[in-house]
Amino acid sequence: MSPRSLREISVLVPPDLAPLYPDDPSRIGPYLVLGRLGQGATGTVYAAVDAASSSPGDRLVAVKVLASPELESPDVYPALEQRLRALSNVDPRRVVVPLDFDSNANPPWLSMPYLAGERLSHYVTKRGGLGTGKLIALATGLAEGLSALHTRGVAHGSLRPSEVLLESHGPHIMECAVPASAERMRGSGATWLSPERFLGGTPAPASDVFAWGAVVAFAGTGRLPFGPGEPEEIAERAAHGSFDLDGLARGLRPVVGRALDPDPDRRPSLREVIGAVIAMWQAENTEGLGNGAESPLGDAAGAGSPGRDDLALILEREWHAVEPPSRVPQVIRLEGRMSNRRPTRALFMAGSAALALGFVGAGVWGLSQVIGSDEDDTLVSDASGGSVEGEPVDESPPAEDDPLTLVVRFDPAEQEAPVSGPWVYTPVDRDDEPVRNQGVPSHSAWAEQWDEAGEPGEAVISPETEVLCAKFCAAPNHVFLDEEGRGTWELTGGDFIDYLSWGPVMIVEVTFAEGSEEDGEPREIVQITELFTD
């Protein structure tokens, strides 16, 4: 029998899709895996192709392989199946829901709708507390999302800013499949954990209301509502209702304060929460009307109070400015009845840091229809028009007439004063070009490819030094490269100095300040660019 003919399909993908690691799967269920979207405490999320979809815009899906301490016992899998089935029926307008899953797979997985945006934790950290309009839109959207979950008998259990995705249509609640245990949440998640959950209680609607209040307080002020400290200190403040809402929009303080009540029986219902937030929004936006001023409600105000659908559209407008970068088309060649070996070619390279913040650092998801195929068949992909395989990487040693630039190795283990400096570096070089598109090497494997090319030296790094990271000093689960294999993730010298107190070896190109070497004193580094390969 003659082999099947090649078939090509077009897929719209993020421009900064991180490549697969050598031990990543090539296929999950019916989906062909393209690259990594993120990794967290409950598993790894992959970009994948749904070849059955007729639309290029719907072919990119996100598939999450579940792996967490909560799933170590086989006794929990019937409950996981039940939870995923319930989540599949949740209203998806404010919740990222599974549209396909297999809880019996090893490991279990689920696929989710594609959304592009930024995590609330990143958004607030970079920009500070939200303005009143965006804050009200966020508070309403989160309450409606939690209400949709509770309607199906599902309590989120671990809501926090890192699990809220902001995109052009508003907030979406993520990470609903596996609620974090109280033990795991007591660490970095203590701020969002209600007193009864901190003591080991199971997830419940009242604990989700508490988390809603803590998240809204953080989003509105840019501060932790119970302040910093050890988990036990934070829990003690939460148990006594000692929260700080200074700077939060005045109209939201009463309902947020009630949500943070230590007694779950005294917390408001989500229906009360939504009503109070919308009433506050109406009061804020209808004051002063009647003097010829135009109503922000438009025609809806002329006919009396707007309905919930009208308000939803109005509040949604607050997030229209959060537009993700446009996805780029890639042509994927599909072949039938091929071996089950993972493709050796990575499909895509990571892009710029600005785009990476919107997609990979923020978290992106996708889903389409399920592919049906025989067990013996597997899909093998290749990308045409987008490959950069074979392009040279300019990592040659500095020229004789350009002593200001060197390729060096920074090894944190060699730093005698990793906090205060000066910092030790070793010039390196290589006779060959890095091998591209062969998977992401470990830090030790990458460093071993470089030969020492000079005596170690000492340098001064200012907190204001410009730093562009590729992998190790940026985000260990992702790679951020340009077409020349140079890092694109923007950090500061202060971030790099902190990294040198704990991180692995890295290869970087450094630029020294002109005239900074005098009388054997350490030279000043003004720019650092990490070099890496995909």
XYZ file of C-alpha atoms in Angstrom:
534
model
C 0.000 0.000 0.000
C 1.396 3.396 -0.935
C 2.011 5.885 1.894
C -0.452 8.663 2.512
C 0.230 11.886 0.700
C 1.551 14.849 2.634
C -1.009 17.306 3.905
C -0.274 20.883 4.889
C -2.374 23.098 7.122
C -1.909 26.661 8.319
C -1.874 27.417 12.051
C -1.867 30.838 13.729
C 0.645 30.647 16.566
C 2.099 33.045 19.154
C 5.196 34.747 17.753
C 7.239 33.756 20.809
C 6.314 30.110 21.288
C 8.965 28.395 23.433
C 10.467 25.198 21.975
C 9.925 21.745 23.417
C 12.377 20.196 25.865
C 14.049 16.928 24.776
C 11.791 14.821 27.016
C 8.531 16.591 26.151
C 5.806 14.566 24.400
C 5.246 14.917 20.657
C 1.570 14.112 21.008
C -1.003 14.275 23.801
C -4.246 12.464 23.145
C -5.366 13.524 19.669
C -3.219 16.667 19.619
C 0.129 17.257 17.894
C 2.403 19.189 20.269
C 4.210 22.268 18.890
C 5.842 24.027 21.833
C 5.617 25.085 25.456
C 3.247 27.718 26.814
C 4.111 27.462 30.495
C 4.742 25.313 33.523
C 3.447 25.556 37.063
C 2.697 23.665 40.240
C -0.080 21.623 38.632
C 1.585 20.671 35.351
C 2.893 21.831 31.979
C 0.865 23.556 29.272
C 1.707 22.894 25.627
C 0.656 24.529 22.390
C -0.750 21.871 20.097
C -2.467 21.452 16.736
C -6.037 20.361 16.211
C -5.788 19.241 12.598
C -9.523 18.525 12.428
C -10.450 22.200 12.706
C -11.370 23.923 9.452
C -10.223 27.374 10.618
C -6.524 28.347 10.953
C -7.461 30.567 13.881
C -8.965 27.643 15.808
C -6.298 25.033 15.147
C -3.962 26.136 17.901
C -4.971 24.514 21.183
C -3.515 24.380 24.677
C -3.152 21.012 26.328
C -2.198 20.754 29.976
C -0.542 17.643 31.365
C -1.566 17.450 35.020
C 1.119 16.713 37.602
C 0.828 17.878 41.210
C 1.133 16.544 44.758
C -2.667 16.406 44.958
C -2.703 13.700 42.264
C -0.121 11.337 43.732
C -2.729 8.930 45.135
C -4.819 6.859 42.683
C -7.788 7.302 45.014
C -8.270 10.903 43.855
C -8.814 10.122 40.178
C -12.571 9.426 40.376
C -12.977 12.849 42.001
C -10.768 14.388 39.285
C -12.966 12.862 36.596
C -16.065 14.231 38.280
C -14.540 17.703 38.689
C -13.363 17.913 35.077
C -16.789 16.815 33.867
C -18.451 19.498 35.984
C -15.965 22.137 34.793
C -16.744 21.237 31.190
C -20.293 22.509 31.776
C -19.296 25.805 33.423
C -20.197 29.051 31.630
C -16.890 29.925 29.853
C -17.317 33.698 29.716
C -15.189 34.282 32.837
C -13.634 30.858 33.408
C -11.078 28.915 31.350
C -12.887 25.572 31.062
C -11.767 22.177 29.750
C -13.437 21.272 26.510
C -11.760 17.888 26.269
C -9.914 15.789 28.836
C -8.720 12.320 29.755
C -8.443 11.742 33.489
C -7.461 8.093 32.928
C -4.390 8.905 30.844
C -0.948 8.615 32.403
C -0.515 11.453 33.118
C -4.030 12.944 32.844
C -4.510 15.899 30.524
C -7.078 18.478 29.482
C -7.378 20.920 26.605
C -8.613 24.492 27.017
C -9.760 27.448 24.906
C -7.050 29.677 23.476
C -6.797 33.014 25.249
C -3.954 35.498 25.121
C -3.287 38.026 27.822
C -1.390 38.790 31.001
C -1.680 37.446 34.509
C -3.138 39.864 37.041
C -0.091 39.382 39.264
C 2.233 40.577 36.469
C -0.070 43.406 35.432
C -0.325 44.916 38.936
C 3.361 44.371 39.718
C 4.350 46.359 36.636
C 1.664 49.069 36.725
C 0.538 49.331 40.336
C -3.051 49.359 41.561
C -5.822 49.447 38.959
C -7.905 52.515 38.207
C -11.502 52.508 39.408
C -13.016 51.458 36.081
C -10.741 48.484 35.546
C -10.991 47.509 39.206
C -14.788 47.402 39.136
C -14.697 45.435 35.901
C -12.250 42.999 37.477
C -14.268 42.646 40.699
C -17.471 41.984 38.769
C -15.871 39.553 36.333
C -14.190 37.500 39.064
C -17.386 37.304 41.096
C -19.354 36.180 38.055
C -16.703 33.577 37.225
C -16.769 32.165 40.750
C -20.559 32.167 40.667
C -20.467 30.151 37.417
C -18.188 27.612 39.127
C -20.383 27.359 42.210
C -23.475 26.850 40.078
C -21.884 23.598 38.878
C -20.899 22.572 42.387
C -17.206 23.474 41.978
C -15.266 25.623 44.438
C -12.036 26.985 43.011
C -10.120 26.619 46.264
C -6.910 28.428 45.312
C -7.825 31.701 43.618
C -4.974 34.221 43.586
C -3.700 36.952 41.215
C -1.427 34.560 39.316
C -4.490 32.531 38.325
C -6.423 35.428 36.817
C -5.788 36.086 33.123
C -6.507 39.545 31.751
C -7.301 39.889 28.066
C -9.261 42.223 25.810
C -12.640 40.894 26.974
C -11.895 41.084 30.677
C -10.674 38.738 33.415
C -10.743 34.940 33.212
C -10.230 32.533 36.106
C -7.662 29.805 35.399
C -6.256 26.729 37.165
C -9.611 25.245 38.110
C -8.835 21.571 37.453
C -6.782 20.771 40.566
C -7.376 22.943 43.653
C -4.215 23.420 45.675
C -4.216 21.712 49.041
C -4.218 23.868 52.157
C -0.714 22.600 52.893
C 0.616 23.818 49.540
C -1.243 27.136 49.784
C 0.127 27.922 53.249
C 3.425 28.973 51.707
C 3.346 31.663 49.027
C -0.471 31.547 48.896
C -1.183 32.330 52.550
C -2.466 35.820 51.696
C -5.312 34.386 49.623
C -6.198 31.552 52.010
C -9.190 32.008 54.308
C -8.658 31.205 58.009
C -10.693 28.001 57.778
C -8.713 26.839 54.749
C -5.423 27.664 56.476
C -6.474 25.276 59.253
C -7.006 22.504 56.704
C -10.600 23.042 55.622
C -11.751 21.945 52.176
C -12.510 24.428 49.369
C -15.960 25.997 49.686
C -17.871 28.953 48.185
C -17.227 31.033 51.327
C -13.462 30.511 51.043
C -13.652 31.593 47.392
C -15.408 34.795 48.513
C -12.516 35.450 50.919
C -10.017 34.923 48.093
C -12.079 37.274 45.904
C -11.774 40.004 48.551
C -8.016 39.511 48.918
C -7.434 39.554 45.138
C -9.556 42.678 44.629
C -7.785 44.442 47.522
C -4.408 43.623 45.980
C -5.534 44.709 42.502
C -6.869 48.015 43.792
C -3.934 48.986 45.990
C -0.936 47.095 44.599
C -0.281 45.808 48.151
C -0.967 42.586 50.024
C -4.095 43.161 52.151
C -2.620 41.435 55.231
C 0.865 42.801 54.695
C 4.140 40.890 54.215
C 5.582 38.319 56.581
C 5.807 34.628 57.318
C 2.720 32.515 56.475
C 1.849 32.126 60.167
C 1.988 35.903 60.677
C -0.280 36.504 57.689
C -2.701 33.821 58.878
C -2.811 35.380 62.339
C -3.776 38.766 60.868
C -6.396 37.141 58.640
C -7.858 35.281 61.627
C -8.276 38.619 63.453
C -9.538 40.571 60.441
C -6.462 42.822 60.453
C -6.403 43.899 56.800
C -5.361 47.168 55.180
C -7.659 48.618 52.523
C -6.156 52.124 52.409
C -5.993 53.247 48.790
C -8.811 50.945 47.656
C -11.709 52.698 45.922
C -13.890 53.950 48.780
C -17.087 52.457 47.398
C -15.557 48.964 47.341
C -14.211 48.942 50.892
C -17.430 47.803 52.641
C -18.021 44.738 50.456
C -14.325 43.795 50.311
C -14.096 44.162 54.088
C -17.083 41.844 54.547
C -15.537 39.323 52.146
C -12.388 39.257 54.315
C -14.350 38.548 57.502
C -12.681 35.704 59.445
C -16.082 34.095 59.999
C -17.273 32.428 56.760
C -20.911 32.770 57.865
C -20.606 36.553 57.905
C -19.165 36.866 54.417
C -21.490 38.065 51.639
C -22.785 35.755 48.946
C -21.476 36.279 45.443
C -24.894 37.629 44.462
C -24.498 40.300 47.142
C -20.939 40.974 45.979
C -21.984 41.504 42.370
C -24.906 43.732 43.387
C -22.736 45.887 45.640
C -20.020 46.336 43.003
C -22.470 47.242 40.251
C -24.298 49.663 42.576
C -20.983 51.338 43.336
C -20.196 51.570 39.612
C -23.588 53.123 38.877
C -23.147 55.655 41.671
C -19.660 56.568 40.461
C -20.782 57.017 36.857
C -24.131 58.760 37.199
C -23.152 61.554 39.610
C -23.512 64.957 38.111
C -25.890 63.955 35.323
C -28.834 66.168 34.620
C -26.744 69.247 33.785
C -26.373 68.393 30.143
C -23.629 65.873 30.801
C -23.615 62.773 28.631
C -24.276 59.548 30.466
C -21.503 56.962 30.328
C -24.271 54.400 29.954
C -25.301 55.840 26.610
C -28.856 55.089 25.542
C -29.310 52.605 28.398
C -29.329 55.433 30.947
C -32.125 57.221 29.178
C -34.471 54.311 29.742
C -33.607 53.922 33.443
C -31.127 51.605 35.068
C -29.256 49.421 32.566
C -29.611 45.674 32.642
C -26.851 43.238 33.531
C -26.013 42.614 29.876
C -25.645 46.356 29.263
C -23.364 46.717 32.264
C -21.321 43.707 31.224
C -20.598 45.317 27.864
C -19.743 48.635 29.477
C -17.394 47.078 32.019
C -15.797 44.935 29.319
C -14.720 48.094 27.497
C -12.266 48.778 30.304
C -10.045 45.935 29.061
C -10.117 46.591 25.331
C -6.665 48.168 25.570
C -5.174 44.851 26.697
C -4.634 43.630 23.157
C -2.284 40.688 22.645
C 0.284 40.647 19.838
C -1.024 39.258 16.592
C -0.388 35.584 16.024
C 1.669 34.640 13.011
C 0.822 31.961 10.425
C 2.886 28.805 10.263
C 2.435 26.041 7.720
C 2.517 22.607 9.351
C 3.147 19.534 7.232
C 1.284 16.488 8.527
C 2.222 12.920 7.672
C 0.278 9.779 8.506
C 1.498 6.416 9.809
C 4.889 7.652 10.918
C 6.929 6.367 13.838
C 6.106 7.403 17.378
C 9.470 9.069 17.868
C 9.328 12.714 18.767
C 10.344 15.089 15.922
C 13.913 16.276 16.349
C 13.259 19.684 14.923
C 11.856 22.418 17.102
C 9.123 24.217 15.236
C 9.472 27.745 16.432
C 11.923 30.101 18.092
C 11.180 32.287 21.044
C 10.647 35.965 20.172
C 11.088 39.297 21.881
C 10.642 39.908 25.597
C 7.787 42.342 24.997
C 5.794 39.656 23.235
C 6.867 37.030 25.759
C 5.402 39.077 28.607
C 2.033 39.029 26.878
C 2.000 35.301 26.126
C 4.437 33.010 27.903
C 4.981 35.024 31.178
C 1.291 35.729 31.286
C 0.054 32.295 30.281
C -1.857 31.479 27.059
C -4.332 28.685 26.329
C -6.024 27.061 23.324
C -8.577 24.510 22.213
C -10.420 23.240 19.150
C -12.127 20.031 18.034
C -10.721 16.612 18.850
C -8.697 14.737 16.216
C -9.764 11.170 15.602
C -7.050 8.724 14.479
C -5.972 5.122 14.759
C -3.686 4.194 17.609
C -0.956 3.201 15.141
C -1.026 6.604 13.466
C 0.820 9.605 14.755
C 1.249 13.078 13.320
C 4.701 14.419 12.605
C 5.046 18.091 11.881
C 7.424 20.377 10.046
C 7.173 24.128 9.593
C 7.822 25.735 6.243
C 8.757 29.342 5.875
C 9.642 29.853 9.541
C 12.690 27.706 10.172
C 15.937 29.340 11.156
C 17.922 26.123 11.155
C 21.451 26.617 9.912
C 21.581 30.361 10.421
C 24.932 31.302 11.977
C 25.091 32.732 15.467
C 27.628 35.471 15.877
C 29.318 34.378 19.074
C 32.915 34.771 17.955
C 35.520 36.190 20.330
C 35.941 39.948 20.426
C 38.135 41.461 17.784
C 41.551 42.871 18.664
C 40.316 46.392 18.025
C 37.165 45.954 20.135
C 38.355 45.123 23.668
C 35.156 46.483 25.195
C 33.120 43.392 24.264
C 33.776 39.846 25.474
C 31.935 36.538 25.624
C 32.370 35.271 29.166
C 31.186 32.597 31.562
C 29.604 33.618 34.855
C 29.587 30.812 37.404
C 27.746 31.653 40.644
C 29.854 29.008 42.417
C 32.973 31.091 41.699
C 31.629 34.295 43.246
C 33.309 35.119 46.551
C 31.057 38.145 47.089
C 27.841 37.393 45.150
C 25.933 40.242 46.809
C 28.434 43.092 46.899
C 30.907 42.105 44.188
C 33.221 42.446 42.400
C 32.038 39.561 40.271
C 34.335 36.978 38.702
C 34.062 36.143 34.997
C 36.083 33.914 32.641
C 36.488 34.734 28.900
C 35.280 31.862 26.686
C 35.277 30.995 22.999
C 34.308 28.144 20.705
C 35.625 26.830 17.378
C 32.250 25.708 16.042
C 28.781 27.143 15.764
C 26.057 26.084 18.212
C 23.816 23.299 16.924
C 20.350 24.720 16.443
C 16.900 23.142 16.697
C 18.002 20.085 18.664
C 16.132 20.758 21.888
C 16.947 22.951 24.860
C 20.245 21.959 26.553
C 20.772 22.066 30.297
C 22.897 24.837 31.772
C 25.829 22.486 32.308
C 25.624 21.024 28.775
C 25.517 24.522 27.280
C 28.446 25.791 29.346
C 30.567 22.742 28.422
C 30.347 23.702 24.748
C 32.545 26.755 25.441
C 36.311 26.725 25.983
C 38.197 29.050 28.301
C 39.904 31.764 26.257
C 41.688 33.840 28.859
C 42.393 34.392 32.514
C 39.520 35.070 34.922
C 38.836 38.693 35.682
C 36.740 40.794 38.028
C 34.061 43.293 37.089
C 31.655 45.742 38.672
C 27.959 45.455 37.809
C 25.705 48.409 38.495
C 22.027 47.884 39.449
C 21.255 49.973 36.349
C 23.244 47.754 33.967
C 21.172 46.702 30.945
C 20.557 42.938 30.902
C 18.954 40.783 28.202
C 18.334 37.207 29.343
C 17.736 34.157 27.174
C 16.903 31.427 29.690
C 18.656 30.967 32.998
C 18.437 34.493 34.413
C 14.928 35.006 32.984
C 12.445 32.163 33.415
C 13.819 28.612 33.611
C 10.788 27.133 31.882
C 11.073 29.299 28.774
C 13.591 30.506 26.217
C 13.591 34.097 24.938
C 15.833 34.466 21.875
C 16.187 36.521 18.757
C 17.220 35.002 15.444
C 20.924 35.273 16.388
C 20.597 33.285 19.609
C 20.805 36.355 21.858
C 18.554 36.941 24.855
C 15.612 39.324 24.658
C 14.117 39.284 28.188
C 14.836 42.694 29.746
C 16.135 42.768 33.309
C 18.291 45.105 35.375
C 21.770 44.710 36.764
C 20.180 44.328 40.177
C 18.215 41.305 38.959
C 21.395 39.813 37.483
C 23.320 40.366 40.720
C 20.583 38.570 42.616
C 20.779 35.688 40.135
C 24.519 35.291 40.774
C 23.749 34.358 44.373
C 21.798 31.230 43.423
C 21.592 30.471 39.679
C 23.484 28.059 37.390
C 26.368 28.805 35.032
C 25.601 31.033 32.058
C 27.349 32.278 28.929
C 26.939 35.993 28.269
C 28.299 38.735 26.076
C 29.406 41.694 28.184
C 30.208 45.250 27.200
C 32.550 47.230 29.444
C 32.452 50.964 30.010
C 35.121 52.710 27.992
C 38.126 53.667 30.096
C 36.859 51.687 33.130
C 40.048 49.610 33.498
C 42.621 51.585 35.443
C 45.444 50.376 37.684
C 44.122 46.821 37.805
C 40.745 47.843 39.227
C 37.668 45.778 38.210
C 36.127 46.914 34.941
C 32.567 48.243 34.888
C 30.026 46.251 32.832
C 27.334 48.393 31.218
C 25.517 45.736 29.189
C 24.973 41.966 29.534
C 23.355 39.739 26.886
C 22.915 36.046 27.581
C 23.746 33.697 24.683
C 21.846 30.443 24.241
C 20.455 28.058 21.652
C 17.164 26.335 20.992
